[in-house]
Coordinates of C-alpha atoms in Angstrom, one line a residue:
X8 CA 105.7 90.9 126.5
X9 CA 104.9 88.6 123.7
X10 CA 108.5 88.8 121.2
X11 CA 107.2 89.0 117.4
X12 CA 108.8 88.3 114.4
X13 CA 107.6 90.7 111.0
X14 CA 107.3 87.3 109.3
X15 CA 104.7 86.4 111.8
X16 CA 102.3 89.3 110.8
X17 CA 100.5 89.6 107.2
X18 CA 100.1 93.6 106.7
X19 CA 97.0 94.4 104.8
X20 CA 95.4 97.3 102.7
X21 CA 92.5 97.3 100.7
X22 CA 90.8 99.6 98.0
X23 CA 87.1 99.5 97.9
X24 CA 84.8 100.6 95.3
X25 CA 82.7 104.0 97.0
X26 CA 79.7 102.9 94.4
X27 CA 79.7 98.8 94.3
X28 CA 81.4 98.7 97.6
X29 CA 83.7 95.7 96.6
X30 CA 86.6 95.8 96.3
X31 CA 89.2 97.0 94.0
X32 CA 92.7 96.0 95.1
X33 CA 94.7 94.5 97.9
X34 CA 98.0 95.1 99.0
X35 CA 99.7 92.5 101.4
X36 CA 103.0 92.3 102.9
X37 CA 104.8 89.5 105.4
X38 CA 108.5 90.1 104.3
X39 CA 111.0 91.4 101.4
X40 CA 110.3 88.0 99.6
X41 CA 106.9 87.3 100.3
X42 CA 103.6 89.7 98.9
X43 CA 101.3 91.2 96.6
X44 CA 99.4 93.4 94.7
X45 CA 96.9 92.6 93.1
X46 CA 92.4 91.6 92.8
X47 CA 92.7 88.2 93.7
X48 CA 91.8 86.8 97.2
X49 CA 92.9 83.7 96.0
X50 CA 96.2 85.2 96.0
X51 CA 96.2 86.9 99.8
X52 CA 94.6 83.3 100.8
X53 CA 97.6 81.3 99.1
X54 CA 100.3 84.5 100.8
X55 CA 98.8 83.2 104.3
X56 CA 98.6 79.7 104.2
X57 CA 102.3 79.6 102.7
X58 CA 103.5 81.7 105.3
X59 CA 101.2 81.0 108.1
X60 CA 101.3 84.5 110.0
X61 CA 99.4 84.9 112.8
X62 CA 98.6 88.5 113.3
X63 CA 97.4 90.5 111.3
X64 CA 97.8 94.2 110.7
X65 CA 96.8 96.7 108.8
X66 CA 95.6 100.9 109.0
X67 CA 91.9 101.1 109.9
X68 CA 91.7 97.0 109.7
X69 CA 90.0 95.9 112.2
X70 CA 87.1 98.5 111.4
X71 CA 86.8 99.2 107.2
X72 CA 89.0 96.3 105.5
X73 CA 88.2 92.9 107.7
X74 CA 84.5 94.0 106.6
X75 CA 85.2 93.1 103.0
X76 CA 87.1 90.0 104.1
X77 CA 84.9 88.4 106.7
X78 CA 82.1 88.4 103.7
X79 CA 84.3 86.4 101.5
X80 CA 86.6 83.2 100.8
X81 CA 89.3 84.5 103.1
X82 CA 86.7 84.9 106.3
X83 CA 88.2 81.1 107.1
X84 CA 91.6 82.0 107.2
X85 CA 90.9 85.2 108.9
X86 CA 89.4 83.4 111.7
X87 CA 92.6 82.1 112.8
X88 CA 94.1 85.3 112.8
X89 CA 94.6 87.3 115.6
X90 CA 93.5 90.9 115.2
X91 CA 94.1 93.7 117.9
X92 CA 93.6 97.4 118.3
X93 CA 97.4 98.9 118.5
X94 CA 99.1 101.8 118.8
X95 CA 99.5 104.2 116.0
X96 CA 102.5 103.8 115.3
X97 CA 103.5 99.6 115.0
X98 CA 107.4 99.9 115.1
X99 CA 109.4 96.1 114.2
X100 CA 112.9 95.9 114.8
X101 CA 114.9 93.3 112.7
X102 CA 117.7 91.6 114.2

């Protein structure tokens, strides 16, 4: 089994708009030092190209929020991220 680090995954959440379906407000998280909150995709692009995670994770992900993000600026980036189904419950131990 494949050892991961939490700085090597980027969690992320977003809020959508039910009307305009856009969206509203992103939440990402690598470590205590490095995330956001915030509109800005600029923002979450410049979070994973500092930090260079490689998975990403995030509830409902892979089927409502990488929507949003494959039609926009961070589709790119999110290309050469790995995304997988997991377990409900994604526990990281720190050492």
């Amino acid at each position: 089994m494949q050892s991961m680090s939490s700085s090597s995954i980027v969690f992320i959440d977003l809020e959508v708009t039910k009307h305009t379906q856009t969206i509203a407000s992103i939440g990402a998280y690598i470590d205590e030092e490095n995330g956001f909150e915030g509109q800005s995709l600029h923002e979450l692009i410049r979070l994973c190209v500092q930090q260079t995670p490689s998975y990403v994770c995030g509830h409902n992900f892979i089927d409502h929020d990488k929507r949003y993000l494959e039609n926009s600026t961070f589709n790119a980036l999110l290309q050469r991220l790995k995304t997988r189904y997991a377990l409900p419950l994604l526990v990281i131990v720190s050492r």
